[in-house]
Amino acid sequence: MNKVNKSRIRLLTVEWKNNSLVLIDQTKLPAKLTYVRCRSYIDVADAIKKLVVRGAPAIGVTAAFGLALAAIKSKTTNLKIFFQELTKAYEILRSTRPTAINLQWALDRIMQKITNLNDIALIKKVILDEAILMANEDIATNKSMGIKGAYLFSDGDTIMTHCNAGSLATVGYGTALGVIRAVKESGKKISVIATETRPVMQGSRLTAFELKHENIDVNLIPDTAVGHIMARGIVKHVVVGADRILRTGHVFNKIGTYQLAVLAKTHNIPFYVVAPSSTFDLKNNPNDIVIEERSKDEVIRIGKKILAPKNIGVINPAFDMTPPHLITKIITEKGIVSPPYTKSIKKLIK
Ligand code: MRU
């Protein structure tokens, strides 16, 4: 994995270039806008694990390109060995992060596309074409969700968001922030309240950076200020993304989403989730979903500084589950669904 320094400003999170995958290094934002070049699927798996790239749709498309790299870089002429190599790459990429379903969805979509093919050169082309198609579809899907969701908001609204569900969490445009962008593009004046999103700080490092970059009015608050700000009547709507949505409408998203939803309900503030159909998991039940548990270092350190006793026990779940009774609407590229979700999701997602 090589570091590529570029002064040119652009926010294309995932880009296929010269037979390699170029990713914005999100671990370095907002201090530095630098890029990481992945030349193998192992580089890609490493980048996903280290949060160089993160956000459900972005890691899905990145994993798809990872599989493309595994195929392109293979030297074998034996079809059986080729498929064994691809299966190994599939498993390694799939195991990088467990909660966002987009990762598995993207890898499965590619594998399905090639199951009946037996020409290695053709398979390599099909995999890369499919990954490129997914990257293009991602931007189109986000724009479509933006247009569909924008009408829910009015001129002068203040919108709270959590984590980063923007350009940086997708190939481009964003899900929750895509809707916010579309509201602005429709001519309405809005302002955003972004939560810091401890412990990885996707809100302060990424959402605040992205919205400033786009000239969208944004104020940052500590996660602990959510209840206070809502009680003061400042927030008109809450908009978040999702890593997985079940057929019952249970939403898995960045840790802290659940407490925002509870507080929004208490203060009668509409709570919207924005996600593409690739984020829906119609098979599993709430207890089947693995919530990623991350390193204790994320909690006890800020940078190099240790802020808690070294031997302290730490619980560091990266995601939580918001139950459907707290969610006002779910916005997708196929349309907007309302409760009861078991019925509306079944109708929308076939
Ligand atoms: O751990 P992360 O940064 O990958 O978590 C990201 C989130 O939880 C986002 O809110 C979610 O993926 C939706 S992104 C469009």
GROMACS .gro file of C-alpha atoms and ligand atoms in nm:
model
  365
    1MET     CA    1   0.000   0.000   0.000
    2ASN     CA    2   0.175   0.320  -0.120
    3LYS     CA    3   0.102   0.669   0.005
    4VAL     CA    4   0.023   0.917  -0.272
    5ASN     CA    5   0.041   1.287  -0.180
    6LYS     CA    6  -0.168   1.522  -0.390
    7SER     CA    7  -0.232   1.889  -0.342
    8ARG     CA    8  -0.527   1.888  -0.584
    9ILE     CA    9  -0.854   1.904  -0.389
   10ARG     CA   10  -1.120   1.650  -0.481
   11LEU     CA   11  -1.344   1.432  -0.276
   12LEU     CA   12  -1.367   1.109  -0.473
   13THR     CA   13  -1.344   0.853  -0.195
   14VAL     CA   14  -1.280   0.548  -0.412
   15GLU     CA   15  -1.126   0.568  -0.759
   16TRP     CA   16  -0.998   0.302  -1.000
   17LYS     CA   17  -0.685   0.437  -1.168
   18ASN     CA   18  -0.405   0.266  -1.367
   19ASN     CA   19  -0.498  -0.084  -1.253
   20SER     CA   20  -0.497   0.010  -0.885
   21LEU     CA   21  -0.743   0.150  -0.633
   22VAL     CA   22  -0.688   0.501  -0.501
   23LEU     CA   23  -0.857   0.585  -0.170
   24ILE     CA   24  -0.871   0.908   0.028
   25ASP     CA   25  -0.687   0.830   0.352
   26GLN     CA   26  -0.967   0.914   0.596
   27THR     CA   27  -0.747   0.847   0.898
   28LYS     CA   28  -0.549   1.162   0.811
   29LEU     CA   29  -0.845   1.398   0.764
   30PRO     CA   30  -0.896   1.683   0.827
   31ALA     CA   31  -0.528   1.768   0.881
   32LYS     CA   32  -0.412   1.628   0.546
   33LEU     CA   33  -0.591   1.530   0.225
   34THR     CA   34  -0.376   1.239   0.110
   35TYR     CA   35  -0.443   0.927  -0.090
   36VAL     CA   36  -0.353   0.561  -0.052
   37ARG     CA   37  -0.292   0.342  -0.355
   38CYS     CA   38  -0.392  -0.026  -0.319
   39ARG     CA   39  -0.222  -0.263  -0.564
   40SER     CA   40  -0.350  -0.592  -0.423
   41TYR     CA   41  -0.657  -0.725  -0.246
   42ILE     CA   42  -0.448  -0.756   0.072
   43ASP     CA   43  -0.381  -0.379   0.052
   44VAL     CA   44  -0.756  -0.329   0.014
   45ALA     CA   45  -0.843  -0.551   0.313
   46ASP     CA   46  -0.586  -0.367   0.520
   47ALA     CA   47  -0.728  -0.027   0.418
   48ILE     CA   48  -1.081  -0.132   0.517
   49LYS     CA   49  -0.965  -0.269   0.854
   50LYS     CA   50  -0.763   0.043   0.937
   51LEU     CA   51  -1.053   0.276   0.842
   52VAL     CA   52  -0.853   0.436   0.560
   53VAL     CA   53  -1.188   0.387   0.387
   54ARG     CA   54  -1.506   0.352   0.595
   55GLY     CA   55  -1.882   0.398   0.566
   56ALA     CA   56  -2.108   0.116   0.449
   57PRO     CA   57  -2.146   0.194   0.074
   58ALA     CA   58  -1.778   0.295   0.040
   59ILE     CA   59  -1.646  -0.027   0.191
   60GLY     CA   60  -1.883  -0.229  -0.031
   61VAL     CA   61  -1.748  -0.076  -0.353
   62THR     CA   62  -1.391  -0.089  -0.219
   63ALA     CA   63  -1.425  -0.462  -0.149
   64ALA     CA   64  -1.559  -0.513  -0.503
   65PHE     CA   65  -1.242  -0.350  -0.641
   66GLY     CA   66  -1.043  -0.568  -0.400
   67LEU     CA   67  -1.188  -0.874  -0.570
   68ALA     CA   68  -1.107  -0.719  -0.908
   69LEU     CA   69  -0.744  -0.677  -0.797
   70ALA     CA   70  -0.734  -1.040  -0.681
   71ALA     CA   71  -0.856  -1.149  -1.026
   72ILE     CA   72  -0.636  -0.918  -1.233
   73LYS     CA   73  -0.320  -0.995  -1.035
   74SER     CA   74  -0.369  -1.373  -1.058
   75LYS     CA   75  -0.108  -1.544  -1.278
   76THR     CA   76  -0.271  -1.885  -1.299
   77THR     CA   77  -0.413  -2.032  -1.619
   78ASN     CA   78  -0.592  -2.307  -1.428
   79LEU     CA   79  -0.963  -2.225  -1.378
   80LYS     CA   80  -0.994  -2.432  -1.060
   81ILE     CA   81  -0.694  -2.260  -0.898
   82PHE     CA   82  -0.823  -1.922  -1.018
   83PHE     CA   83  -1.158  -1.979  -0.841
   84GLN     CA   84  -0.974  -2.099  -0.527
   85GLU     CA   85  -0.774  -1.776  -0.524
   86LEU     CA   86  -1.088  -1.568  -0.571
   87THR     CA   87  -1.267  -1.753  -0.290
   88LYS     CA   88  -0.975  -1.685  -0.057
   89ALA     CA   89  -0.980  -1.314  -0.149
   90TYR     CA   90  -1.360  -1.309  -0.100
   91GLU     CA   91  -1.324  -1.454   0.253
   92ILE     CA   92  -1.044  -1.218   0.353
   93LEU     CA   93  -1.229  -0.912   0.224
   94ARG     CA   94  -1.559  -1.022   0.381
   95SER     CA   95  -1.402  -1.071   0.721
   96THR     CA   96  -1.261  -0.716   0.742
   97ARG     CA   97  -1.569  -0.560   0.905
   98PRO     CA   98  -1.879  -0.751   1.019
   99THR     CA   99  -2.167  -0.503   1.065
  100ALA     CA  100  -2.224  -0.318   0.735
  101ILE     CA  101  -2.404  -0.553   0.498
  102ASN     CA  102  -2.295  -0.358   0.187
  103LEU     CA  103  -1.956  -0.530   0.204
  104GLN     CA  104  -2.104  -0.879   0.173
  105TRP     CA  105  -2.365  -0.756  -0.075
  106ALA     CA  106  -2.098  -0.621  -0.312
  107LEU     CA  107  -1.880  -0.933  -0.292
  108ASP     CA  108  -2.178  -1.165  -0.346
  109ARG     CA  109  -2.300  -0.959  -0.643
  110ILE     CA  110  -1.962  -1.007  -0.812
  111MET     CA  111  -1.939  -1.379  -0.732
  112GLN     CA  112  -2.290  -1.437  -0.870
  113LYS     CA  113  -2.196  -1.261  -1.192
  114ILE     CA  114  -1.909  -1.503  -1.262
  115THR     CA  115  -2.037  -1.839  -1.132
  116ASN     CA  116  -2.116  -1.977  -1.476
  117LEU     CA  117  -1.813  -1.838  -1.661
  118ASN     CA  118  -1.508  -2.048  -1.747
  119ASP     CA  119  -1.276  -1.817  -1.937
  120ILE     CA  120  -1.024  -1.654  -1.700
  121ALA     CA  121  -0.962  -1.348  -1.918
  122LEU     CA  122  -1.336  -1.289  -1.950
  123ILE     CA  123  -1.392  -1.335  -1.575
  124LYS     CA  124  -1.124  -1.073  -1.500
  125LYS     CA  125  -1.300  -0.827  -1.732
  126VAL     CA  126  -1.647  -0.903  -1.593
  127ILE     CA  127  -1.533  -0.850  -1.231
  128LEU     CA  128  -1.367  -0.516  -1.303
  129ASP     CA  129  -1.661  -0.396  -1.515
  130GLU     CA  130  -1.902  -0.488  -1.236
  131ALA     CA  131  -1.696  -0.305  -0.971
  132ILE     CA  132  -1.683   0.007  -1.192
  133LEU     CA  133  -2.059  -0.021  -1.249
  134MET     CA  134  -2.118  -0.042  -0.872
  135ALA     CA  135  -1.907   0.270  -0.815
  136ASN     CA  136  -2.107   0.463  -1.076
  137GLU     CA  137  -2.439   0.327  -0.947
  138ASP     CA  138  -2.348   0.437  -0.594
  139ILE     CA  139  -2.326   0.803  -0.694
  140ALA     CA  140  -2.648   0.783  -0.900
  141THR     CA  141  -2.832   0.610  -0.613
  142ASN     CA  142  -2.721   0.874  -0.364
  143LYS     CA  143  -2.836   1.155  -0.593
  144SER     CA  144  -3.171   0.986  -0.634
  145MET     CA  145  -3.214   0.951  -0.254
  146GLY     CA  146  -3.121   1.318  -0.221
  147ILE     CA  147  -3.393   1.427  -0.463
  148LYS     CA  148  -3.651   1.200  -0.298
  149GLY     CA  149  -3.566   1.312   0.056
  150ALA     CA  150  -3.519   1.686  -0.005
  151TYR     CA  151  -3.892   1.769   0.001
  152LEU     CA  152  -3.913   1.669   0.370
  153PHE     CA  153  -3.711   1.978   0.465
  154SER     CA  154  -3.799   2.348   0.464
  155ASP     CA  155  -3.613   2.671   0.420
  156GLY     CA  156  -3.441   2.767   0.747
  157ASP     CA  157  -3.432   2.415   0.897
  158THR     CA  158  -3.155   2.304   1.130
  159ILE     CA  159  -3.072   1.938   1.077
  160MET     CA  160  -2.875   1.719   1.317
  161THR     CA  161  -2.660   1.436   1.182
  162HIS     CA  162  -2.434   1.177   1.343
  163CYS     CA  163  -2.112   1.010   1.227
  164ASN     CA  164  -2.030   1.063   0.858
  165ALA     CA  165  -2.281   0.950   0.598
  166GLY     CA  166  -2.147   1.177   0.328
  167SER     CA  167  -1.931   1.167   0.018
  168LEU     CA  168  -1.656   1.011   0.226
  169ALA     CA  169  -1.878   0.721   0.336
  170THR     CA  170  -1.980   0.646  -0.024
  171VAL     CA  171  -1.814   0.678  -0.364
  172GLY     CA  172  -1.954   1.030  -0.383
  173TYR     CA  173  -2.244   1.261  -0.278
  174GLY     CA  174  -2.342   1.066   0.035
  175THR     CA  175  -2.660   0.923   0.187
  176ALA     CA  176  -2.770   1.137   0.484
  177LEU     CA  177  -2.540   1.420   0.373
  178GLY     CA  178  -2.656   1.355   0.014
  179VAL     CA  179  -3.008   1.453   0.124
  180ILE     CA  180  -2.865   1.759   0.300
  181ARG     CA  181  -2.672   1.851  -0.020
  182ALA     CA  182  -2.989   1.807  -0.227
  183VAL     CA  183  -3.187   2.032   0.009
  184LYS     CA  184  -2.923   2.302  -0.037
  185GLU     CA  185  -2.914   2.246  -0.416
  186SER     CA  186  -3.294   2.292  -0.421
  187GLY     CA  187  -3.237   2.650  -0.305
  188LYS     CA  188  -3.339   2.611   0.061
  189LYS     CA  189  -3.116   2.761   0.328
  190ILE     CA  190  -3.032   2.507   0.595
  191SER     CA  191  -2.781   2.459   0.871
  192VAL     CA  192  -2.638   2.139   1.011
  193ILE     CA  193  -2.545   2.030   1.363
  194ALA     CA  194  -2.284   1.755   1.350
  195THR     CA  195  -2.202   1.540   1.651
  196GLU     CA  196  -1.833   1.470   1.715
  197THR     CA  197  -1.895   1.092   1.715
  198ARG     CA  198  -1.652   0.960   1.974
  199PRO     CA  199  -1.430   0.765   1.974
  200VAL     CA  200  -1.318   0.775   1.606
  201MET     CA  201  -1.456   1.129   1.552
  202GLN     CA  202  -1.614   1.076   1.211
  203GLY     CA  203  -1.838   1.378   1.285
  204SER     CA  204  -1.568   1.629   1.367
  205ARG     CA  205  -1.297   1.493   1.138
  206LEU     CA  206  -1.506   1.402   0.835
  207THR     CA  207  -1.860   1.549   0.838
  208ALA     CA  208  -1.745   1.892   0.952
  209PHE     CA  209  -1.460   1.882   0.694
  210GLU     CA  210  -1.692   1.771   0.415
  211LEU     CA  211  -1.966   2.026   0.485
  212LYS     CA  212  -1.717   2.310   0.517
  213HIS     CA  213  -1.562   2.197   0.187
  214GLU     CA  214  -1.911   2.228   0.032
  215ASN     CA  215  -1.993   2.561   0.196
  216ILE     CA  216  -2.281   2.415   0.395
  217ASP     CA  217  -2.336   2.588   0.729
  218VAL     CA  218  -2.230   2.350   1.008
  219ASN     CA  219  -2.179   2.363   1.382
  220LEU     CA  220  -2.006   2.087   1.573
  221ILE     CA  221  -2.128   1.967   1.914
  222PRO     CA  222  -1.993   1.718   2.165
  223ASP     CA  223  -2.195   1.393   2.165
  224THR     CA  224  -2.291   1.476   2.522
  225ALA     CA  225  -2.471   1.797   2.412
  226VAL     CA  226  -2.737   1.624   2.197
  227GLY     CA  227  -3.014   1.623   2.463
  228HIS     CA  228  -2.949   1.982   2.566
  229ILE     CA  229  -2.951   2.113   2.207
  230MET     CA  230  -3.271   1.924   2.127
  231ALA     CA  231  -3.441   2.047   2.447
  232ARG     CA  232  -3.363   2.404   2.344
  233GLY     CA  233  -3.575   2.354   2.031
  234ILE     CA  234  -3.287   2.415   1.791
  235VAL     CA  235  -3.314   2.089   1.592
  236LYS     CA  236  -3.592   2.048   1.333
  237HIS     CA  237  -3.493   1.702   1.199
  238VAL     CA  238  -3.236   1.428   1.258
  239VAL     CA  239  -3.089   1.254   0.951
  240VAL     CA  240  -2.849   0.958   0.970
  241GLY     CA  241  -2.718   0.683   0.742
  242ALA     CA  242  -2.724   0.307   0.807
  243ASP     CA  243  -2.492   0.007   0.796
  244ARG     CA  244  -2.772  -0.249   0.791
  245ILE     CA  245  -3.151  -0.231   0.796
  246LEU     CA  246  -3.357  -0.540   0.879
  247ARG     CA  247  -3.696  -0.628   0.729
  248THR     CA  248  -3.852  -0.517   1.060
  249GLY     CA  249  -3.700  -0.168   1.027
  250HIS     CA  250  -3.433  -0.220   1.294
  251VAL     CA  251  -3.141   0.004   1.191
  252PHE     CA  252  -2.775  -0.068   1.269
  253ASN     CA  253  -2.561   0.243   1.248
  254LYS     CA  254  -2.269   0.419   1.420
  255ILE     CA  255  -2.261   0.389   1.798
  256GLY     CA  256  -2.465   0.674   1.944
  257THR     CA  257  -2.738   0.667   1.679
  258TYR     CA  258  -2.975   0.491   1.922
  259GLN     CA  259  -2.942   0.761   2.188
  260LEU     CA  260  -3.006   1.031   1.925
  261ALA     CA  261  -3.324   0.847   1.822
  262VAL     CA  262  -3.447   0.814   2.183
  263LEU     CA  263  -3.384   1.182   2.247
  264ALA     CA  264  -3.546   1.282   1.915
  265LYS     CA  265  -3.860   1.086   2.012
  266THR     CA  266  -3.867   1.255   2.356
  267HIS     CA  267  -3.851   1.597   2.191
  268ASN     CA  268  -4.091   1.516   1.902
  269ILE     CA  269  -3.822   1.563   1.638
  270PRO     CA  270  -3.859   1.355   1.316
  271PHE     CA  271  -3.581   1.095   1.285
  272TYR     CA  272  -3.494   0.993   0.928
  273VAL     CA  273  -3.261   0.717   0.805
  274VAL     CA  274  -3.116   0.741   0.453
  275ALA     CA  275  -2.975   0.426   0.291
  276PRO     CA  276  -2.964   0.252  -0.048
  277SER     CA  277  -3.145  -0.079  -0.103
  278SER     CA  278  -2.804  -0.255  -0.080
  279THR     CA  279  -2.807  -0.178   0.295
  280PHE     CA  280  -3.120  -0.390   0.356
  281ASP     CA  281  -3.083  -0.736   0.509
  282LEU     CA  282  -3.415  -0.916   0.468
  283LYS     CA  283  -3.290  -1.250   0.607
  284ASN     CA  284  -3.150  -1.186   0.955
  285ASN     CA  285  -3.305  -1.100   1.291
  286PRO     CA  286  -3.171  -0.838   1.539
  287ASN     CA  287  -2.986  -1.096   1.751
  288ASP     CA  288  -2.805  -1.244   1.447
  289ILE     CA  289  -2.613  -0.924   1.371
  290VAL     CA  290  -2.252  -0.897   1.483
  291ILE     CA  291  -2.172  -0.556   1.627
  292GLU     CA  292  -1.807  -0.481   1.559
  293GLU     CA  293  -1.606  -0.439   1.880
  294ARG     CA  294  -1.301  -0.217   1.825
  295SER     CA  295  -0.972  -0.167   2.004
  296LYS     CA  296  -0.965  -0.021   2.356
  297ASP     CA  297  -0.698   0.220   2.231
  298GLU     CA  298  -0.965   0.419   2.045
  299VAL     CA  299  -1.127   0.499   2.380
  300ILE     CA  300  -0.835   0.551   2.613
  301ARG     CA  301  -0.618   0.758   2.379
  302ILE     CA  302  -0.655   1.078   2.184
  303GLY     CA  303  -0.365   1.072   1.940
  304LYS     CA  304  -0.065   0.966   2.146
  305LYS     CA  305  -0.205   1.098   2.473
  306ILE     CA  306  -0.348   0.843   2.716
  307LEU     CA  307  -0.660   0.975   2.893
  308ALA     CA  308  -0.748   0.681   3.117
  309PRO     CA  309  -0.561   0.433   3.336
  310LYS     CA  310  -0.377   0.191   3.103
  311ASN     CA  311  -0.526  -0.118   3.269
  312ILE     CA  312  -0.887   0.004   3.262
  313GLY     CA  313  -1.148  -0.233   3.117
  314VAL     CA  314  -1.308  -0.085   2.801
  315ILE     CA  315  -1.622  -0.170   2.604
  316ASN     CA  316  -1.598  -0.020   2.255
  317PRO     CA  317  -1.885  -0.123   2.025
  318ALA     CA  318  -1.866   0.052   1.685
  319PHE     CA  319  -2.239   0.030   1.608
  320ASP     CA  320  -2.577   0.014   1.782
  321MET     CA  321  -2.932  -0.084   1.688
  322THR     CA  322  -3.220   0.163   1.669
  323PRO     CA  323  -3.562  -0.004   1.695
  324PRO     CA  324  -3.827   0.083   1.434
  325HIS     CA  325  -4.067   0.266   1.670
  326LEU     CA  326  -3.810   0.549   1.695
  327ILE     CA  327  -3.773   0.595   1.318
  328THR     CA  328  -4.007   0.837   1.136
  329LYS     CA  329  -3.910   0.745   0.779
  330ILE     CA  330  -3.648   0.552   0.584
  331ILE     CA  331  -3.538   0.717   0.259
  332THR     CA  332  -3.407   0.488  -0.019
  333GLU     CA  333  -3.347   0.525  -0.394
  334LYS     CA  334  -3.660   0.315  -0.452
  335GLY     CA  335  -3.881   0.544  -0.243
  336ILE     CA  336  -3.954   0.649   0.115
  337VAL     CA  337  -4.102   0.406   0.366
  338SER     CA  338  -4.294   0.475   0.688
  339PRO     CA  339  -4.411   0.250   0.974
  340PRO     CA  340  -4.524  -0.025   0.995
  341TYR     CA  341  -4.189  -0.119   0.840
  342THR     CA  342  -4.242  -0.494   0.814
  343LYS     CA  343  -4.517  -0.415   0.563
  344SER     CA  344  -4.364  -0.114   0.385
  345ILE     CA  345  -4.012  -0.263   0.349
  346LYS     CA  346  -4.155  -0.589   0.211
  347LYS     CA  347  -4.340  -0.390  -0.054
  348LEU     CA  348  -4.040  -0.173  -0.144
  349ILE     CA  349  -3.748  -0.418  -0.145
  350LYS     CA  350  -3.810  -0.733  -0.345
  351MRU     O1  351  -1.718   0.288   1.141
  351MRU     P1  352  -1.763   0.362   1.018
  351MRU     O2  353  -1.703   0.498   1.009
  351MRU     O3  354  -1.746   0.280   0.894
  351MRU     O4  355  -1.918   0.381   1.039
  351MRU     C1  356  -1.992   0.451   0.941
  351MRU     C2  357  -2.133   0.469   0.977
  351MRU     O5  358  -2.182   0.420   1.077
  351MRU     C3  359  -2.219   0.545   0.879
  351MRU     O6  360  -2.316   0.621   0.945
  351MRU     C4  361  -2.289   0.442   0.788
  351MRU     O7  362  -2.194   0.358   0.729
  351MRU     C5  363  -2.372   0.505   0.687
  351MRU     S1  364  -2.269   0.573   0.563
  351MRU     C6  365  -2.347   0.622   0.427
   0.00000   0.00000   0.00000
